[in-house]
């Protein structure tokens, strides 16, 4: 690491940006498996995260010689532990990950299951998948690292992954899902796929404009896994993205505002590409006279930023005490009956921010389309 990077990070003028540009795990190489011995060095090339997952890829060197490309997976299992608890089981020290590598050359795509081991240093289950476990030339492995190597060990090799790992820089994406160990320890009885619990995105889906029919289930794609994307940037033109259309969005079938032509559009700009706890960033268009129904957020937070048009946003009474002076009206909430809401005029530059447990909705009472961008993420 260039020492100038440390100087920049500790400069008082840049203190505020540490919140935004905090260094990657490259500063914590001592927590990677082979660094039990000073003979090994890691060259971390990329770090990506989503929710409980960290994925690190790069190179391993032994005594200064290139040894192997590697892929490290870390998983903190907060979702899986709750599902295992419903089975009256504990996760113990081992889990299983389903891993699918998707390099630029799709002929090298491969999938396999690997064993993850709990590591107290990172407070996570982890595994490192190396391209090879053979030392270079006439060298030899240090015993402190050698005892971690092998099938189902913290440092392992998956033969099917070698074509993708040999060109580690071209490994752009991987998909992940996690399940309990295949044995319930210490009892030792088997946990097979029919009895196990999985964390495969927890009902996560994404939207694709496969048909223009409003609220068509064909536009909802069930993911069944987590996506880790190593691409470093995107240049997008929102008007070029085809919208997905929804009829009476966020409204129950007995809502008095239901109308056949109450159709809004959403351009799903970024979804699975996001990292951390983020879920989506999209642009919503509500035609004049139309409405997105009132609904509650549980376990997520959402931010609306109005970009075009004017309308009325609804926040439940008490959610923002600063709105107490605005008019109050009763509105139906999807799945929850009627609640009192504040009517809030919105225009370009207005922001509606809803925390977990909050309720909101929005109506276009103007003469031109009402547009806003929405940003949704998990609360963790």
C-alpha angles and dihedrals in degrees: 000000000000107000088221087072091065091049091052093047094050096044107118090227089062099044093106092054093060085083090060103030102035111163119263124245088278085097089062101053089136088075093061115102104250095049089085080093124050089220092078128073130183126215102202109202103174138010123192132174140189122182105305095357133094121182121189126185132184145093137311123213127197118202088342094307123113108256110170149330112250144195119205122197122194123184128181095195101213091147096041094051090058092050092048089051089060086060089049090244136122125224095230117182105321139055136172125238126199107215129190119186117207112187126177088265101063091195085075094054112127141167135202144150121255134185119247122206127205113249118192091200091069097020090233144097109259147174135182117214110202126195089229138002094202115108116236121261115325092341127117137210122256111250091234089062099031091064089061094054130096144057112336089004129126089259110042145152129229111199093205090057096056098091090054095041093050087069098037095166091060092054097107104165143015134184123218140190129171135212139173120280117277089244130051102226135244092011091054099214117146123258107203130191092265092059103031128097123232136204100207100151096304099256090323115167137168134213128247126177096238094144135014092224107119116252092358114169087220088077093058113083116196107219104195090192146045120264121216113193122194095190108124102210147004132210108200138176108208095201088060091059113094111233127235111229126220131192116215093346116205093008133122121235091250095051110130091219094062113130131169091229096046091113125154129185131224125194106204100214102172127004125141091017090073121097135210114027094329119128108179149338114206144157119240125201120195115187120223112289095013130115144204106220125246114263142164128242119219118182093358138078125212135195126199119198113189114222105167139017131007134269149135123283122197126218121177114255108269097019090103113020090197089071095059093110094058123095118278126220136168116248135176116251119210108262094351108074123231129344136171116258138185117238109226124186112228133193136158107318096026117129128204111192118185124189127203108294092024126119131218146159137169139218134195106224092164135088101251131053115286111224131187138159118234128204119193129185141164120261108234 
